[in-house]
mmCIF file of C-alpha atoms in Angstrom:
data_model
loop_
_atom_site.group_PDB
_atom_site.id
_atom_site.type_symbol
_atom_site.label_atom_id
_atom_site.label_comp_id
_atom_site.label_asym_id
_atom_site.label_seq_id
_atom_site.Cartn_x
_atom_site.Cartn_y
_atom_site.Cartn_z
ATOM 1 C CA UNK A 1 79.613 110.098 -61.522
ATOM 2 C CA UNK A 2 76.875 108.362 -59.521
ATOM 3 C CA UNK A 3 76.097 111.732 -57.935
ATOM 4 C CA UNK A 4 75.601 113.213 -61.403
ATOM 5 C CA UNK A 5 73.293 110.346 -62.346
ATOM 6 C CA UNK A 6 71.163 110.831 -59.237
ATOM 7 C CA UNK A 7 70.885 114.582 -59.812
ATOM 8 C CA UNK A 8 69.891 114.067 -63.455
ATOM 9 C CA UNK A 9 66.895 111.943 -62.440
ATOM 10 C CA UNK A 10 65.136 114.676 -60.463
ATOM 11 C CA UNK A 11 63.452 116.365 -63.437
ATOM 12 C CA UNK A 12 61.776 113.306 -64.971
ATOM 13 C CA UNK A 13 61.046 111.474 -61.704
ATOM 14 C CA UNK A 14 59.875 114.347 -59.514
ATOM 15 C CA UNK A 15 59.419 117.309 -61.840
ATOM 16 C CA UNK A 16 62.120 119.177 -59.947
ATOM 17 C CA UNK A 17 64.201 121.906 -61.500
ATOM 18 C CA UNK A 18 67.703 120.783 -62.529
ATOM 19 C CA UNK A 19 68.921 123.444 -60.091
ATOM 20 C CA UNK A 20 67.421 121.671 -57.064
ATOM 21 C CA UNK A 21 70.169 119.056 -56.848
ATOM 22 C CA UNK A 22 73.525 119.598 -58.530
ATOM 23 C CA UNK A 23 76.612 117.399 -58.591
ATOM 24 C CA UNK A 24 80.240 118.384 -59.190
ATOM 25 C CA UNK A 25 83.540 116.599 -59.778
ATOM 26 C CA UNK A 26 87.024 117.864 -58.826
ATOM 27 C CA UNK A 27 88.244 117.941 -62.427
ATOM 28 C CA UNK A 28 84.915 118.204 -64.219
ATOM 29 C CA UNK A 29 84.815 116.622 -67.657
ATOM 30 C CA UNK A 30 88.484 115.601 -67.534
ATOM 31 C CA UNK A 31 87.415 112.836 -65.157
ATOM 32 C CA UNK A 32 85.230 111.186 -67.824
ATOM 33 C CA UNK A 33 87.843 110.934 -70.569
ATOM 34 C CA UNK A 34 84.883 110.935 -72.976
ATOM 35 C CA UNK A 35 85.206 111.163 -76.758
ATOM 36 C CA UNK A 36 83.321 114.481 -76.934
ATOM 37 C CA UNK A 37 85.577 116.107 -74.358
ATOM 38 C CA UNK A 38 84.408 119.129 -72.390
ATOM 39 C CA UNK A 39 80.654 119.677 -72.844
ATOM 40 C CA UNK A 40 80.351 122.954 -70.941
ATOM 41 C CA UNK A 41 79.331 124.786 -74.125
ATOM 42 C CA UNK A 42 75.961 122.970 -74.006
ATOM 43 C CA UNK A 43 74.734 125.120 -71.114
ATOM 44 C CA UNK A 44 74.915 125.691 -67.368
ATOM 45 C CA UNK A 45 73.668 122.158 -66.640
ATOM 46 C CA UNK A 46 77.000 120.903 -67.988
ATOM 47 C CA UNK A 47 79.156 122.974 -65.623
ATOM 48 C CA UNK A 48 80.306 120.240 -63.258
ATOM 49 C CA UNK A 49 83.774 121.175 -61.994
ATOM 50 C CA UNK A 50 84.776 122.635 -58.630
ATOM 51 C CA UNK A 51 85.424 126.069 -60.140
ATOM 52 C CA UNK A 52 81.792 126.179 -61.331
ATOM 53 C CA UNK A 53 80.616 125.249 -57.845
ATOM 54 C CA UNK A 54 82.677 128.102 -56.398
ATOM 55 C CA UNK A 55 81.535 130.710 -58.904
ATOM 56 C CA UNK A 56 77.900 129.693 -59.481
ATOM 57 C CA UNK A 57 76.684 127.868 -56.364
ATOM 58 C CA UNK A 58 78.499 129.208 -53.306
ATOM 59 C CA UNK A 59 77.303 132.823 -53.819
ATOM 60 C CA UNK A 60 73.639 131.733 -53.785
ATOM 61 C CA UNK A 61 73.752 129.182 -50.958
ATOM 62 C CA UNK A 62 71.282 129.820 -48.146
ATOM 63 C CA UNK A 63 70.904 128.257 -44.659
ATOM 64 C CA UNK A 64 68.346 125.727 -45.943
ATOM 65 C CA UNK A 65 70.779 124.220 -48.448
ATOM 66 C CA UNK A 66 72.875 121.115 -47.878
ATOM 67 C CA UNK A 67 76.246 120.142 -49.328
ATOM 68 C CA UNK A 68 77.383 116.522 -49.250
ATOM 69 C CA UNK A 69 80.933 115.491 -50.105
ATOM 70 C CA UNK A 70 81.263 111.957 -51.452
ATOM 71 C CA UNK A 71 84.368 109.800 -51.483
ATOM 72 C CA UNK A 72 84.734 106.221 -52.662
ATOM 73 C CA UNK A 73 87.705 105.303 -50.529
ATOM 74 C CA UNK A 74 88.740 102.236 -52.536
ATOM 75 C CA UNK A 75 89.129 104.336 -55.676
ATOM 76 C CA UNK A 76 91.725 106.479 -53.905
ATOM 77 C CA UNK A 77 93.905 103.604 -52.722
ATOM 78 C CA UNK A 78 97.374 103.565 -54.241
ATOM 79 C CA UNK A 79 99.334 100.475 -55.185
ATOM 80 C CA UNK A 80 103.096 100.025 -54.961
ATOM 81 C CA UNK A 81 103.501 99.864 -58.706
ATOM 82 C CA UNK A 82 101.857 103.243 -59.265
ATOM 83 C CA UNK A 83 103.847 106.447 -59.580
ATOM 84 C CA UNK A 84 103.335 109.542 -57.428
ATOM 85 C CA UNK A 85 100.870 111.241 -59.781
ATOM 86 C CA UNK A 86 97.931 109.783 -57.895
ATOM 87 C CA UNK A 87 99.290 111.142 -54.605
ATOM 88 C CA UNK A 88 99.750 114.552 -56.214
ATOM 89 C CA UNK A 89 96.167 114.471 -57.496
ATOM 90 C CA UNK A 90 94.860 113.539 -54.046
ATOM 91 C CA UNK A 91 96.797 116.365 -52.434
ATOM 92 C CA UNK A 92 95.440 118.891 -54.929
ATOM 93 C CA UNK A 93 91.866 117.599 -54.553
ATOM 94 C CA UNK A 94 92.135 117.798 -50.770
ATOM 95 C CA UNK A 95 93.444 121.360 -51.009
ATOM 96 C CA UNK A 96 90.526 122.415 -53.207
ATOM 97 C CA UNK A 97 88.031 120.546 -51.043
ATOM 98 C CA UNK A 98 89.322 122.279 -47.920
ATOM 99 C CA UNK A 99 88.960 125.636 -49.662
ATOM 100 C CA UNK A 100 85.343 124.891 -50.575
ATOM 101 C CA UNK A 101 84.447 123.727 -47.067
ATOM 102 C CA UNK A 102 85.901 126.907 -45.586
ATOM 103 C CA UNK A 103 83.904 129.013 -48.063
ATOM 104 C CA UNK A 104 80.536 127.325 -47.459
ATOM 105 C CA UNK A 105 80.781 126.832 -43.689
ATOM 106 C CA UNK A 106 79.736 130.420 -42.806
ATOM 107 C CA UNK A 107 76.718 130.186 -45.145
ATOM 108 C CA UNK A 108 75.104 126.826 -44.298
ATOM 109 C CA UNK A 109 74.959 124.433 -41.366
ATOM 110 C CA UNK A 110 74.149 121.257 -43.297
ATOM 111 C CA UNK A 111 77.563 119.993 -44.418
ATOM 112 C CA UNK A 112 78.176 116.258 -44.585
ATOM 113 C CA UNK A 113 80.862 113.871 -45.756
ATOM 114 C CA UNK A 114 79.952 110.405 -46.981
ATOM 115 C CA UNK A 115 82.683 107.812 -47.401
ATOM 116 C CA UNK A 116 82.182 104.279 -48.659
ATOM 117 C CA UNK A 117 84.997 101.760 -48.406
ATOM 118 C CA UNK A 118 86.010 98.299 -47.340
ATOM 119 C CA UNK A 119 86.002 97.111 -43.748
ATOM 120 C CA UNK A 120 89.774 97.219 -43.287
ATOM 121 C CA UNK A 121 90.208 100.797 -44.481
ATOM 122 C CA UNK A 122 87.260 102.210 -42.563
ATOM 123 C CA UNK A 123 87.963 100.476 -39.241
ATOM 124 C CA UNK A 124 91.745 100.811 -39.162
ATOM 125 C CA UNK A 125 92.062 104.396 -40.348
ATOM 126 C CA UNK A 126 88.897 106.230 -39.301
ATOM 127 C CA UNK A 127 88.662 107.562 -42.830
ATOM 128 C CA UNK A 128 86.705 110.789 -42.415
ATOM 129 C CA UNK A 129 88.736 111.983 -39.431
ATOM 130 C CA UNK A 130 91.883 111.216 -41.386
ATOM 131 C CA UNK A 131 90.662 113.139 -44.436
ATOM 132 C CA UNK A 132 89.526 116.213 -42.500
ATOM 133 C CA UNK A 133 92.252 116.420 -39.887
ATOM 134 C CA UNK A 134 95.394 114.890 -41.366
ATOM 135 C CA UNK A 135 94.980 115.351 -45.102
ATOM 136 C CA UNK A 136 93.125 118.681 -45.146
ATOM 137 C CA UNK A 137 94.306 119.999 -41.782
ATOM 138 C CA UNK A 138 90.886 121.549 -41.384
ATOM 139 C CA UNK A 139 90.190 124.066 -38.638
ATOM 140 C CA UNK A 140 88.880 122.220 -35.572
ATOM 141 C CA UNK A 141 85.834 124.486 -35.243
ATOM 142 C CA UNK A 142 84.780 123.784 -38.840
ATOM 143 C CA UNK A 143 85.671 120.103 -38.519
ATOM 144 C CA UNK A 144 83.294 119.715 -35.569
ATOM 145 C CA UNK A 145 80.346 120.968 -37.659
ATOM 146 C CA UNK A 146 80.593 118.357 -40.412
ATOM 147 C CA UNK A 147 78.203 115.418 -40.265
ATOM 148 C CA UNK A 148 79.956 112.107 -40.878
ATOM 149 C CA UNK A 149 78.719 108.918 -42.513
ATOM 150 C CA UNK A 150 81.080 106.009 -43.085
ATOM 151 C CA UNK A 151 79.649 102.986 -44.881
ATOM 152 C CA UNK A 152 81.578 99.781 -44.235
ATOM 153 C CA UNK A 153 81.373 97.023 -46.837
ATOM 154 C CA UNK A 154 82.576 93.471 -46.348
ATOM 155 C CA UNK A 155 83.090 90.531 -48.667
ATOM 156 C CA UNK A 156 79.717 88.853 -49.148
ATOM 157 C CA UNK A 157 78.054 86.545 -51.623
ATOM 158 C CA UNK A 158 76.476 89.654 -53.118
ATOM 159 C CA UNK A 159 79.834 91.358 -53.682
ATOM 160 C CA UNK A 160 81.186 88.160 -55.205
ATOM 161 C CA UNK A 161 78.231 88.028 -57.561
ATOM 162 C CA UNK A 162 78.944 91.643 -58.534
ATOM 163 C CA UNK A 163 82.638 90.815 -59.164
ATOM 164 C CA UNK A 164 84.042 93.101 -56.472
ATOM 165 C CA UNK A 165 83.433 95.142 -53.354
ATOM 166 C CA UNK A 166 83.945 98.190 -55.602
ATOM 167 C CA UNK A 167 80.786 97.303 -57.542
ATOM 168 C CA UNK A 168 78.924 96.867 -54.265
ATOM 169 C CA UNK A 169 80.249 100.255 -53.141
ATOM 170 C CA UNK A 170 78.746 101.902 -56.200
ATOM 171 C CA UNK A 171 75.391 100.198 -55.601
ATOM 172 C CA UNK A 172 75.440 101.265 -51.937
ATOM 173 C CA UNK A 173 76.203 104.855 -52.919
ATOM 174 C CA UNK A 174 73.322 104.947 -55.420
ATOM 175 C CA UNK A 175 70.894 103.636 -52.786
ATOM 176 C CA UNK A 176 72.068 106.226 -50.241
ATOM 177 C CA UNK A 177 71.797 109.102 -52.718
ATOM 178 C CA UNK A 178 68.351 107.878 -53.773
ATOM 179 C CA UNK A 179 67.256 107.997 -50.128
ATOM 180 C CA UNK A 180 68.564 111.545 -49.703
ATOM 181 C CA UNK A 181 67.172 113.006 -52.924
ATOM 182 C CA UNK A 182 63.859 111.144 -52.725
ATOM 183 C CA UNK A 183 63.481 112.095 -49.068
ATOM 184 C CA UNK A 184 63.955 115.749 -49.943
ATOM 185 C CA UNK A 185 61.348 115.531 -52.697
ATOM 186 C CA UNK A 186 58.902 113.809 -50.340
ATOM 187 C CA UNK A 187 59.337 116.647 -47.827
ATOM 188 C CA UNK A 188 58.645 119.146 -50.613
ATOM 189 C CA UNK A 189 55.319 117.454 -51.333
ATOM 190 C CA UNK A 190 56.267 115.758 -54.591
ATOM 191 C CA UNK A 191 54.981 112.359 -53.431
ATOM 192 C CA UNK A 192 51.396 111.521 -52.522
ATOM 193 C CA UNK A 193 50.246 108.064 -51.385
ATOM 194 C CA UNK A 194 53.624 106.668 -52.406
ATOM 195 C CA UNK A 195 53.343 107.985 -55.967
ATOM 196 C CA UNK A 196 55.425 110.648 -57.664
ATOM 197 C CA UNK A 197 52.791 113.268 -58.391
ATOM 198 C CA UNK A 198 55.000 115.999 -59.766
ATOM 199 C CA UNK A 199 56.365 114.064 -62.698
ATOM 200 C CA UNK A 200 56.248 115.777 -66.040
ATOM 201 C CA UNK A 201 53.352 115.220 -68.454
ATOM 202 C CA UNK A 202 55.874 114.744 -71.228
ATOM 203 C CA UNK A 203 54.495 111.890 -73.334
ATOM 204 C CA UNK A 204 51.306 110.053 -74.250
ATOM 205 C CA UNK A 205 51.696 107.410 -71.544
ATOM 206 C CA UNK A 206 52.205 109.978 -68.783
ATOM 207 C CA UNK A 207 49.272 112.038 -70.061
ATOM 208 C CA UNK A 208 46.806 109.183 -69.526
ATOM 209 C CA UNK A 209 48.545 108.014 -66.345
ATOM 210 C CA UNK A 210 48.052 111.492 -64.934
ATOM 211 C CA UNK A 211 44.324 111.432 -65.705
ATOM 212 C CA UNK A 212 43.998 108.065 -63.930
ATOM 213 C CA UNK A 213 45.967 109.356 -60.950
ATOM 214 C CA UNK A 214 43.780 112.446 -60.557
ATOM 215 C CA UNK A 215 40.640 110.332 -60.846
ATOM 216 C CA UNK A 216 41.780 107.813 -58.211
ATOM 217 C CA UNK A 217 43.357 110.188 -55.697
ATOM 218 C CA UNK A 218 40.719 112.893 -55.844
ATOM 219 C CA UNK A 219 37.739 110.534 -56.212
ATOM 220 C CA UNK A 220 36.405 112.174 -59.362
ATOM 221 C CA UNK A 221 35.377 110.647 -62.672
ATOM 222 C CA UNK A 222 37.864 110.559 -65.523
ATOM 223 C CA UNK A 223 36.193 113.343 -67.481
ATOM 224 C CA UNK A 224 36.552 115.731 -64.536
ATOM 225 C CA UNK A 225 40.149 114.549 -64.189
ATOM 226 C CA UNK A 226 40.821 115.167 -67.896
ATOM 227 C CA UNK A 227 39.333 118.661 -67.841
ATOM 228 C CA UNK A 228 41.252 119.513 -64.668
ATOM 229 C CA UNK A 229 44.482 118.409 -66.318
ATOM 230 C CA UNK A 230 43.760 120.547 -69.377
ATOM 231 C CA UNK A 231 43.039 123.548 -67.147
ATOM 232 C CA UNK A 232 46.370 123.060 -65.395
ATOM 233 C CA UNK A 233 48.243 122.643 -68.665
ATOM 234 C CA UNK A 234 46.728 125.718 -70.294
ATOM 235 C CA UNK A 235 46.511 127.694 -67.021
ATOM 236 C CA UNK A 236 42.881 128.539 -67.618
ATOM 237 C CA UNK A 237 39.848 128.218 -65.361
ATOM 238 C CA UNK A 238 37.665 127.655 -68.393
ATOM 239 C CA UNK A 239 38.213 125.144 -71.191
ATOM 240 C CA UNK A 240 36.661 126.143 -74.505
ATOM 241 C CA UNK A 241 36.134 124.085 -77.659
ATOM 242 C CA UNK A 242 39.350 125.348 -79.174
ATOM 243 C CA UNK A 243 41.390 123.772 -76.361
ATOM 244 C CA UNK A 244 39.256 120.619 -76.297
ATOM 245 C CA UNK A 245 39.798 120.050 -80.008
ATOM 246 C CA UNK A 246 43.576 120.297 -79.811
ATOM 247 C CA UNK A 247 45.428 117.013 -80.384
ATOM 248 C CA UNK A 248 46.917 115.346 -77.304
ATOM 249 C CA UNK A 249 50.391 115.947 -78.715
ATOM 250 C CA UNK A 250 49.805 119.706 -78.443
ATOM 251 C CA UNK A 251 48.719 119.436 -74.802
ATOM 252 C CA UNK A 252 51.870 117.405 -74.088
ATOM 253 C CA UNK A 253 54.085 119.914 -75.876
ATOM 254 C CA UNK A 254 52.667 122.762 -73.781
ATOM 255 C CA UNK A 255 52.828 120.729 -70.543
ATOM 256 C CA UNK A 256 56.386 119.427 -70.898
ATOM 257 C CA UNK A 257 58.304 122.530 -69.733
ATOM 258 C CA UNK A 258 55.855 123.382 -66.936
ATOM 259 C CA UNK A 259 56.231 122.473 -63.259
ATOM 260 C CA UNK A 260 53.711 121.080 -60.732
ATOM 261 C CA UNK A 261 51.064 120.302 -63.349
ATOM 262 C CA UNK A 262 49.673 117.290 -61.468
ATOM 263 C CA UNK A 263 49.273 118.863 -57.987
ATOM 264 C CA UNK A 264 47.576 121.875 -59.569
ATOM 265 C CA UNK A 265 45.247 119.649 -61.597
ATOM 266 C CA UNK A 266 44.323 117.683 -58.467
ATOM 267 C CA UNK A 267 43.276 120.843 -56.649
ATOM 268 C CA UNK A 268 41.381 122.082 -59.686
ATOM 269 C CA UNK A 269 39.381 118.849 -59.725
ATOM 270 C CA UNK A 270 37.973 119.880 -56.339
ATOM 271 C CA UNK A 271 36.765 123.264 -57.529
ATOM 272 C CA UNK A 272 39.715 125.555 -56.837
ATOM 273 C CA UNK A 273 40.739 128.178 -59.365
ATOM 274 C CA UNK A 274 44.201 128.258 -60.921
ATOM 275 C CA UNK A 275 45.215 131.124 -58.650
ATOM 276 C CA UNK A 276 43.873 129.377 -55.528
ATOM 277 C CA UNK A 277 45.618 126.112 -56.425
ATOM 278 C CA UNK A 278 48.978 127.795 -56.942
ATOM 279 C CA UNK A 279 48.626 129.765 -53.718
ATOM 280 C CA UNK A 280 47.743 126.621 -51.782
ATOM 281 C CA UNK A 281 50.835 124.831 -53.085
ATOM 282 C CA UNK A 282 52.993 127.845 -52.334
ATOM 283 C CA UNK A 283 51.670 128.042 -48.753
ATOM 284 C CA UNK A 284 52.462 124.360 -48.154
ATOM 285 C CA UNK A 285 56.030 124.510 -49.513
#
């Protein structure tokens, strides 16, 4: 679920398409046990099961893509008073996971497995090797290509304050995923001087924040910044009175679905045309 949360933040935080980072669960919506049930009818963004990954994502993977498998080891631990259903579920999940790894391995080289668990489990069992070799019985050639990251958590005052190591595990996972997704967006040019410059201009606050950002970063006065933003929003090298007289709410409505408004506006503030600004951003991607 934390993977889904991290993926959902990319649009508002970085202006990235929802397709840039996707997250999937073995059993999709069944995992949530939510009142509304399966929400797949709401659109492709709600397709979150392994079958959707196989049918929609694997065919379009390219060598620049990365796939990261996440496992919270504590959540898979079985207790003596539990029946065998959990073991059956694990076996089925491992079978499906092995199938996916074998399907994506010929297409991409960036495959990783991230496991977070307590000190005893990680150190005594060598969790990732156990999962890949004993539980999945993965081909040795494929196994050798998978990057491994095991995060060991111990009892600390922080975990006690958070009630359990499990809570600390979830916090650790969120921080790791933030680093990965934010790092990718930084490499794509979505961050400038430690600020997210590709956020959406989707409300009144962000509209005026964007004008301030253009003014500060590009060393232009606020009127130039405002006009540059309007040019980017309306994709026009000239701003006439009709556009100037539109209410801010209309500018925001037009800007909301568009991508890379702020970087384009910044370049426009320095005299580039719309076409030149877009080409410059394309060349630097």
